[in-house]
PDB file of C-alpha atoms in Angstrom:
ATOM      1  CA  GLN A   1     183.006  73.661  72.848  1.00 58.00           C
ATOM      2  CA  LYS A   2     179.764  73.415  74.762  1.00 62.00           C
ATOM      3  CA  GLU A   3     178.344  69.954  74.196  1.00 87.00           C
ATOM      4  CA  VAL A   4     175.103  68.142  74.831  1.00 92.00           C
ATOM      5  CA  GLU A   5     175.468  64.386  74.648  1.00 93.00           C
ATOM      6  CA  GLN A   6     172.782  61.758  74.253  1.00 93.00           C
ATOM      7  CA  ASN A   7     172.879  58.067  73.554  1.00 86.00           C
ATOM      8  CA  SER A   8     171.648  57.818  69.967  1.00 79.00           C
ATOM      9  CA  GLY A   9     169.918  54.514  70.591  1.00 82.00           C
ATOM     10  CA  PRO A  10     167.806  53.041  69.324  1.00 91.00           C
ATOM     11  CA  LEU A  11     166.223  52.379  72.686  1.00 95.00           C
ATOM     12  CA  SER A  12     163.562  49.720  72.544  1.00 96.00           C
ATOM     13  CA  VAL A  13     161.080  49.092  75.357  1.00 97.00           C
ATOM     14  CA  PRO A  14     157.904  47.013  75.546  1.00 97.00           C
ATOM     15  CA  GLU A  15     154.549  48.702  75.824  1.00 97.00           C
ATOM     16  CA  GLY A  16     153.758  49.608  79.420  1.00 97.00           C
ATOM     17  CA  ALA A  17     157.395  49.757  80.520  1.00 97.00           C
ATOM     18  CA  ILE A  18     159.353  52.783  81.715  1.00 97.00           C
ATOM     19  CA  ALA A  19     161.591  54.386  79.121  1.00 97.00           C
ATOM     20  CA  SER A  20     164.617  56.228  80.487  1.00 97.00           C
ATOM     21  CA  LEU A  21     166.389  58.774  78.316  1.00 97.00           C
ATOM     22  CA  ASN A  22     169.593  60.426  79.431  1.00 96.00           C
ATOM     23  CA  CYS A  23     171.528  63.551  78.574  1.00 96.00           C
ATOM     24  CA  THR A  24     174.754  65.117  79.793  1.00 96.00           C
ATOM     25  CA  TYR A  25     175.990  68.630  79.138  1.00 94.00           C
ATOM     26  CA  SER A  26     179.370  70.245  79.445  1.00 91.00           C
ATOM     27  CA  ASP A  27     178.618  73.891  80.252  1.00 88.00           C
ATOM     28  CA  ARG A  28     178.208  74.406  83.991  1.00 88.00           C
ATOM     29  CA  GLY A  29     176.650  77.808  83.338  1.00 85.00           C
ATOM     30  CA  SER A  30     173.617  76.239  81.676  1.00 87.00           C
ATOM     31  CA  GLN A  31     170.426  77.579  83.156  1.00 86.00           C
ATOM     32  CA  SER A  32     167.467  75.788  81.635  1.00 91.00           C
ATOM     33  CA  PHE A  33     166.837  72.393  80.168  1.00 94.00           C
ATOM     34  CA  PHE A  34     164.302  71.010  77.746  1.00 95.00           C
ATOM     35  CA  TRP A  35     163.085  67.827  76.156  1.00 97.00           C
ATOM     36  CA  TYR A  36     161.662  67.874  72.657  1.00 97.00           C
ATOM     37  CA  ARG A  37     159.953  65.016  70.866  1.00 98.00           C
ATOM     38  CA  GLN A  38     160.348  64.623  67.121  1.00 97.00           C
ATOM     39  CA  TYR A  39     158.295  62.138  65.179  1.00 97.00           C
ATOM     40  CA  SER A  40     159.793  60.853  61.961  1.00 93.00           C
ATOM     41  CA  GLY A  41     159.444  63.474  59.238  1.00 90.00           C
ATOM     42  CA  LYS A  42     158.031  66.064  61.626  1.00 95.00           C
ATOM     43  CA  SER A  43     159.326  69.068  63.501  1.00 96.00           C
ATOM     44  CA  PRO A  44     160.414  68.992  67.162  1.00 97.00           C
ATOM     45  CA  GLU A  45     157.800  69.804  69.782  1.00 96.00           C
ATOM     46  CA  LEU A  46     158.476  70.814  73.354  1.00 95.00           C
ATOM     47  CA  ILE A  47     157.282  68.278  75.915  1.00 96.00           C
ATOM     48  CA  MET A  48     159.126  69.180  79.120  1.00 95.00           C
ATOM     49  CA  SER A  49     161.164  71.992  80.601  1.00 94.00           C
ATOM     50  CA  ILE A  50     163.065  71.980  83.887  1.00 95.00           C
ATOM     51  CA  TYR A  51     164.942  74.807  85.534  1.00 92.00           C
ATOM     52  CA  SER A  52     165.978  73.614  89.000  1.00 93.00           C
ATOM     53  CA  ASN A  53     167.449  70.496  90.508  1.00 95.00           C
ATOM     54  CA  GLY A  54     165.097  67.641  91.211  1.00 95.00           C
ATOM     55  CA  ASP A  55     162.136  66.084  89.475  1.00 96.00           C
ATOM     56  CA  LYS A  56     159.320  67.615  87.485  1.00 96.00           C
ATOM     57  CA  GLU A  57     156.337  65.512  86.573  1.00 97.00           C
ATOM     58  CA  ASP A  58     153.783  66.075  83.827  1.00 96.00           C
ATOM     59  CA  GLY A  59     151.418  63.201  83.230  1.00 96.00           C
ATOM     60  CA  ARG A  60     153.443  60.151  82.197  1.00 97.00           C
ATOM     61  CA  PHE A  61     156.599  62.222  81.788  1.00 97.00           C
ATOM     62  CA  THR A  62     159.138  63.045  84.494  1.00 98.00           C
ATOM     63  CA  ALA A  63     162.169  65.219  83.891  1.00 97.00           C
ATOM     64  CA  GLN A  64     165.072  64.965  86.317  1.00 97.00           C
ATOM     65  CA  LEU A  65     167.888  67.462  86.676  1.00 97.00           C
ATOM     66  CA  ASN A  66     171.156  67.175  88.575  1.00 96.00           C
ATOM     67  CA  LYS A  67     173.272  70.266  87.945  1.00 94.00           C
ATOM     68  CA  ALA A  68     176.178  69.022  90.062  1.00 94.00           C
ATOM     69  CA  SER A  69     176.498  65.979  87.803  1.00 94.00           C
ATOM     70  CA  GLN A  70     175.507  67.977  84.681  1.00 95.00           C
ATOM     71  CA  TYR A  71     172.883  65.404  83.940  1.00 95.00           C
ATOM     72  CA  VAL A  72     169.272  65.612  82.832  1.00 97.00           C
ATOM     73  CA  SER A  73     166.948  62.715  82.130  1.00 97.00           C
ATOM     74  CA  LEU A  74     163.450  62.004  80.918  1.00 98.00           C
ATOM     75  CA  LEU A  75     161.359  59.119  82.196  1.00 98.00           C
ATOM     76  CA  ILE A  76     158.291  57.982  80.297  1.00 98.00           C
ATOM     77  CA  ARG A  77     156.012  55.779  82.374  1.00 98.00           C
ATOM     78  CA  ASP A  78     153.542  53.318  80.868  1.00 98.00           C
ATOM     79  CA  SER A  79     155.198  53.716  77.458  1.00 97.00           C
ATOM     80  CA  GLN A  80     152.865  53.567  74.470  1.00 97.00           C
ATOM     81  CA  PRO A  81     153.607  52.825  70.812  1.00 97.00           C
ATOM     82  CA  SER A  82     152.654  56.458  70.132  1.00 97.00           C
ATOM     83  CA  ASP A  83     155.697  57.484  72.201  1.00 97.00           C
ATOM     84  CA  SER A  84     157.966  56.043  69.501  1.00 97.00           C
ATOM     85  CA  ALA A  85     159.970  59.050  68.329  1.00 97.00           C
ATOM     86  CA  THR A  86     163.332  60.728  68.643  1.00 96.00           C
ATOM     87  CA  TYR A  87     163.790  62.675  71.870  1.00 97.00           C
ATOM     88  CA  LEU A  88     166.032  65.723  71.781  1.00 96.00           C
ATOM     89  CA  CYS A  89     167.677  67.129  74.877  1.00 96.00           C
ATOM     90  CA  ALA A  90     168.260  70.887  74.747  1.00 94.00           C
ATOM     91  CA  VAL A  91     170.279  73.072  77.075  1.00 92.00           C
ATOM     92  CA  ASN A  92     170.071  76.833  77.242  1.00 86.00           C
ATOM     93  CA  GLN A  93     172.521  79.424  78.498  1.00 71.00           C
ATOM     94  CA  VAL A  94     171.254  82.953  77.866  1.00 66.00           C
ATOM     95  CA  ASN A  95     170.865  83.091  74.076  1.00 63.00           C
ATOM     96  CA  ASP A  96     172.881  80.005  73.254  1.00 72.00           C
ATOM     97  CA  MET A  97     170.620  77.010  72.762  1.00 81.00           C
ATOM     98  CA  ARG A  98     172.301  73.612  72.298  1.00 88.00           C
ATOM     99  CA  PHE A  99     170.620  70.434  71.174  1.00 92.00           C
ATOM    100  CA  GLY A 100     171.782  66.886  71.538  1.00 93.00           C
ATOM    101  CA  ALA A 101     171.657  64.624  68.499  1.00 92.00           C
ATOM    102  CA  GLY A 102     168.665  62.797  69.957  1.00 94.00           C
ATOM    103  CA  THR A 103     167.768  59.317  71.193  1.00 95.00           C
ATOM    104  CA  ARG A 104     165.466  57.232  69.052  1.00 95.00           C
ATOM    105  CA  LEU A 105     162.875  55.409  71.149  1.00 97.00           C
ATOM    106  CA  THR A 106     160.803  52.489  69.903  1.00 97.00           C
ATOM    107  CA  VAL A 107     157.932  51.179  72.024  1.00 97.00           C
ATOM    108  CA  LYS A 108     156.925  47.689  70.934  1.00 96.00           C
ATOM    109  CA  PRO A 109     153.311  46.529  71.367  1.00 94.00           C
TER     110      PRO A 109
ATOM    111  CA  GLU B   1     145.893  78.785  64.851  1.00 87.00           C
ATOM    112  CA  ALA B   2     149.302  79.627  66.330  1.00 84.00           C
ATOM    113  CA  GLN B   3     151.977  78.528  63.923  1.00 94.00           C
ATOM    114  CA  VAL B   4     155.340  79.008  62.307  1.00 97.00           C
ATOM    115  CA  THR B   5     155.125  78.727  58.526  1.00 97.00           C
ATOM    116  CA  GLN B   6     158.057  77.931  56.287  1.00 97.00           C
ATOM    117  CA  ASN B   7     158.242  77.925  52.508  1.00 97.00           C
ATOM    118  CA  PRO B   8     159.178  76.084  50.446  1.00 97.00           C
ATOM    119  CA  ARG B   9     158.834  72.755  52.220  1.00 97.00           C
ATOM    120  CA  TYR B  10     160.915  70.970  49.605  1.00 97.00           C
ATOM    121  CA  LEU B  11     163.419  72.400  47.169  1.00 95.00           C
ATOM    122  CA  ILE B  12     165.993  70.997  44.798  1.00 96.00           C
ATOM    123  CA  THR B  13     168.387  73.544  43.381  1.00 95.00           C
ATOM    124  CA  VAL B  14     171.812  73.759  41.787  1.00 96.00           C
ATOM    125  CA  THR B  15     175.084  75.101  43.108  1.00 96.00           C
ATOM    126  CA  GLY B  16     175.279  78.879  43.055  1.00 96.00           C
ATOM    127  CA  LYS B  17     171.614  79.653  42.427  1.00 96.00           C
ATOM    128  CA  LYS B  18     170.472  82.089  45.125  1.00 96.00           C
ATOM    129  CA  LEU B  19     167.471  81.034  47.139  1.00 96.00           C
ATOM    130  CA  THR B  20     165.402  82.261  50.055  1.00 97.00           C
ATOM    131  CA  VAL B  21     163.498  80.204  52.584  1.00 98.00           C
ATOM    132  CA  THR B  22     160.752  82.237  54.175  1.00 98.00           C
ATOM    133  CA  CYS B  23     159.590  81.956  57.768  1.00 98.00           C
ATOM    134  CA  SER B  24     156.600  83.652  59.304  1.00 98.00           C
ATOM    135  CA  GLN B  25     155.032  83.377  62.762  1.00 97.00           C
ATOM    136  CA  ASN B  26     151.661  84.646  63.907  1.00 96.00           C
ATOM    137  CA  MET B  27     152.258  84.564  67.676  1.00 94.00           C
ATOM    138  CA  ASN B  28     153.875  88.007  68.079  1.00 94.00           C
ATOM    139  CA  HIS B  29     157.071  86.298  69.226  1.00 94.00           C
ATOM    140  CA  GLU B  30     160.165  88.426  69.692  1.00 93.00           C
ATOM    141  CA  TYR B  31     162.742  85.663  69.283  1.00 92.00           C
ATOM    142  CA  MET B  32     163.252  83.742  66.039  1.00 94.00           C
ATOM    143  CA  SER B  33     165.936  81.329  64.976  1.00 95.00           C
ATOM    144  CA  TRP B  34     167.060  79.105  62.123  1.00 97.00           C
ATOM    145  CA  TYR B  35     168.442  75.589  62.583  1.00 97.00           C
ATOM    146  CA  ARG B  36     169.713  72.922  60.287  1.00 97.00           C
ATOM    147  CA  GLN B  37     169.351  69.251  61.119  1.00 96.00           C
ATOM    148  CA  ASP B  38     171.751  66.669  59.767  1.00 94.00           C
ATOM    149  CA  PRO B  39     171.920  62.954  60.642  1.00 88.00           C
ATOM    150  CA  GLY B  40     174.070  62.337  63.704  1.00 83.00           C
ATOM    151  CA  LEU B  41     174.645  66.052  64.279  1.00 85.00           C
ATOM    152  CA  GLY B  42     171.317  67.091  65.668  1.00 87.00           C
ATOM    153  CA  LEU B  43     169.993  70.606  65.432  1.00 93.00           C
ATOM    154  CA  ARG B  44     172.576  73.315  64.889  1.00 93.00           C
ATOM    155  CA  GLN B  45     171.752  76.981  65.078  1.00 93.00           C
ATOM    156  CA  ILE B  46     172.496  79.092  62.012  1.00 96.00           C
ATOM    157  CA  TYR B  47     171.280  82.566  62.993  1.00 96.00           C
ATOM    158  CA  TYR B  48     168.951  84.008  65.553  1.00 93.00           C
ATOM    159  CA  SER B  49     167.119  87.263  66.145  1.00 94.00           C
ATOM    160  CA  MET B  50     166.082  88.676  69.494  1.00 91.00           C
ATOM    161  CA  ASN B  51     163.862  91.308  67.937  1.00 92.00           C
ATOM    162  CA  VAL B  52     163.310  93.432  64.838  1.00 93.00           C
ATOM    163  CA  GLU B  53     166.580  94.561  63.266  1.00 92.00           C
ATOM    164  CA  VAL B  54     168.599  92.508  65.809  1.00 92.00           C
ATOM    165  CA  THR B  55     170.283  89.394  64.433  1.00 95.00           C
ATOM    166  CA  ASP B  56     173.308  87.362  65.461  1.00 93.00           C
ATOM    167  CA  LYS B  57     175.279  84.357  64.318  1.00 94.00           C
ATOM    168  CA  GLY B  58     174.727  80.894  65.686  1.00 91.00           C
ATOM    169  CA  ASP B  59     177.085  77.956  65.415  1.00 89.00           C
ATOM    170  CA  VAL B  60     177.078  77.477  61.647  1.00 94.00           C
ATOM    171  CA  PRO B  61     176.415  80.842  59.941  1.00 96.00           C
ATOM    172  CA  GLU B  62     178.817  80.455  57.005  1.00 97.00           C
ATOM    173  CA  GLY B  63     177.040  80.662  53.660  1.00 97.00           C
ATOM    174  CA  TYR B  64     173.804  82.053  55.091  1.00 98.00           C
ATOM    175  CA  LYS B  65     172.254  85.477  55.573  1.00 98.00           C
ATOM    176  CA  VAL B  66     169.176  86.591  57.449  1.00 98.00           C
ATOM    177  CA  SER B  67     167.170  89.729  57.971  1.00 96.00           C
ATOM    178  CA  ARG B  68     164.478  90.773  60.440  1.00 97.00           C
ATOM    179  CA  LYS B  69     162.670  93.781  59.069  1.00 97.00           C
ATOM    180  CA  GLU B  70     159.329  92.817  60.557  1.00 96.00           C
ATOM    181  CA  LYS B  71     158.564  91.022  63.788  1.00 96.00           C
ATOM    182  CA  ARG B  72     156.694  88.172  62.133  1.00 97.00           C
ATOM    183  CA  ASN B  73     159.169  87.345  59.326  1.00 98.00           C
ATOM    184  CA  PHE B  74     162.689  85.936  59.418  1.00 98.00           C
ATOM    185  CA  PRO B  75     163.857  84.769  55.978  1.00 98.00           C
ATOM    186  CA  LEU B  76     166.962  82.646  55.464  1.00 98.00           C
ATOM    187  CA  ILE B  77     169.004  83.513  52.394  1.00 98.00           C
ATOM    188  CA  LEU B  78     171.531  81.284  50.672  1.00 97.00           C
ATOM    189  CA  GLU B  79     173.402  83.610  48.329  1.00 95.00           C
ATOM    190  CA  SER B  80     175.392  80.877  46.582  1.00 97.00           C
ATOM    191  CA  PRO B  81     174.246  77.457  47.753  1.00 97.00           C
ATOM    192  CA  SER B  82     176.710  74.578  47.814  1.00 97.00           C
ATOM    193  CA  PRO B  83     176.115  70.814  48.184  1.00 97.00           C
ATOM    194  CA  ASN B  84     177.205  70.911  51.859  1.00 96.00           C
ATOM    195  CA  GLN B  85     174.127  73.031  52.545  1.00 98.00           C
ATOM    196  CA  THR B  86     171.900  70.119  51.642  1.00 97.00           C
ATOM    197  CA  SER B  87     169.968  69.662  54.851  1.00 97.00           C
ATOM    198  CA  LEU B  88     166.668  69.898  56.677  1.00 97.00           C
ATOM    199  CA  TYR B  89     166.056  73.440  57.862  1.00 98.00           C
ATOM    200  CA  PHE B  90     163.811  74.520  60.704  1.00 98.00           C
ATOM    201  CA  CYS B  91     162.657  77.965  61.662  1.00 98.00           C
ATOM    202  CA  ALA B  92     161.617  78.410  65.284  1.00 95.00           C
ATOM    203  CA  SER B  93     160.265  81.179  67.482  1.00 95.00           C
ATOM    204  CA  SER B  94     159.695  81.890  71.139  1.00 92.00           C
ATOM    205  CA  LEU B  95     157.971  84.602  73.107  1.00 88.00           C
ATOM    206  CA  SER B  96     161.167  86.444  73.987  1.00 79.00           C
ATOM    207  CA  TYR B  97     164.889  85.956  74.316  1.00 70.00           C
ATOM    208  CA  ARG B  98     164.222  85.072  77.968  1.00 69.00           C
ATOM    209  CA  ASN B  99     162.325  81.985  76.800  1.00 70.00           C
ATOM    210  CA  THR B 100     164.631  80.867  74.036  1.00 68.00           C
ATOM    211  CA  GLY B 101     164.327  77.249  75.094  1.00 76.00           C
ATOM    212  CA  GLU B 102     160.558  77.140  74.679  1.00 87.00           C
ATOM    213  CA  LEU B 103     160.592  77.038  70.935  1.00 92.00           C
ATOM    214  CA  PHE B 104     157.802  76.589  68.418  1.00 95.00           C
ATOM    215  CA  PHE B 105     159.110  75.024  65.232  1.00 97.00           C
ATOM    216  CA  GLY B 106     157.976  75.307  61.662  1.00 97.00           C
ATOM    217  CA  GLU B 107     157.352  72.149  59.653  1.00 97.00           C
ATOM    218  CA  GLY B 108     160.790  72.195  58.104  1.00 97.00           C
ATOM    219  CA  SER B 109     162.240  72.829  54.651  1.00 98.00           C
ATOM    220  CA  ARG B 110     164.171  70.036  52.996  1.00 97.00           C
ATOM    221  CA  LEU B 111     166.797  71.500  50.701  1.00 97.00           C
ATOM    222  CA  THR B 112     168.900  69.587  48.207  1.00 97.00           C
ATOM    223  CA  VAL B 113     171.752  71.365  46.420  1.00 97.00           C
ATOM    224  CA  LEU B 114     173.097  69.529  43.381  1.00 96.00           C
TER     225      LEU B 114
END
């Protein structure tokens, strides 16, 4: 069974802090990795994708991938209350897309 | 506006009464997929389609049917709904099967089966 594991949280950080969200996956053949944000009652939206080892930065968001450790993370710098949402890690191998159950993040003013 | 449209958004039905959830995208995407989302289980794929007339099972296909007669539409059919199909359903699309991770989601359809 190919699994994507996330800490369900909730993760609570103060406004302005760095939020660190983690994800591990079991299938070594996984080729591409994604982070989706889902606000309560809304649909998931893609915020980051990463395809090779290392860091990828986009504004306040940084995705980190370590294929040897089968680990992908998302850092949110200068966290804002508007970042409060559930963050879904997704792992893709060819046509098989797997989602983690999500980590709920709360940013407190 | 680029979007994935699902209908109905909310539905309460009874066991055994056939229903269809429609999904339509206006982005000329080749790849479309259906997911269900349940608390603690995350998003699980029901069926997907790489192009017109090409569909395949995901992780939880039992009790569902799909068809892809046109590129823009991918309806989800529950022939005989049961209470364990009570869930939040999302339709999603992407440009092609090569980009299946870069998904655009519909707003979701909350289904309750009594």
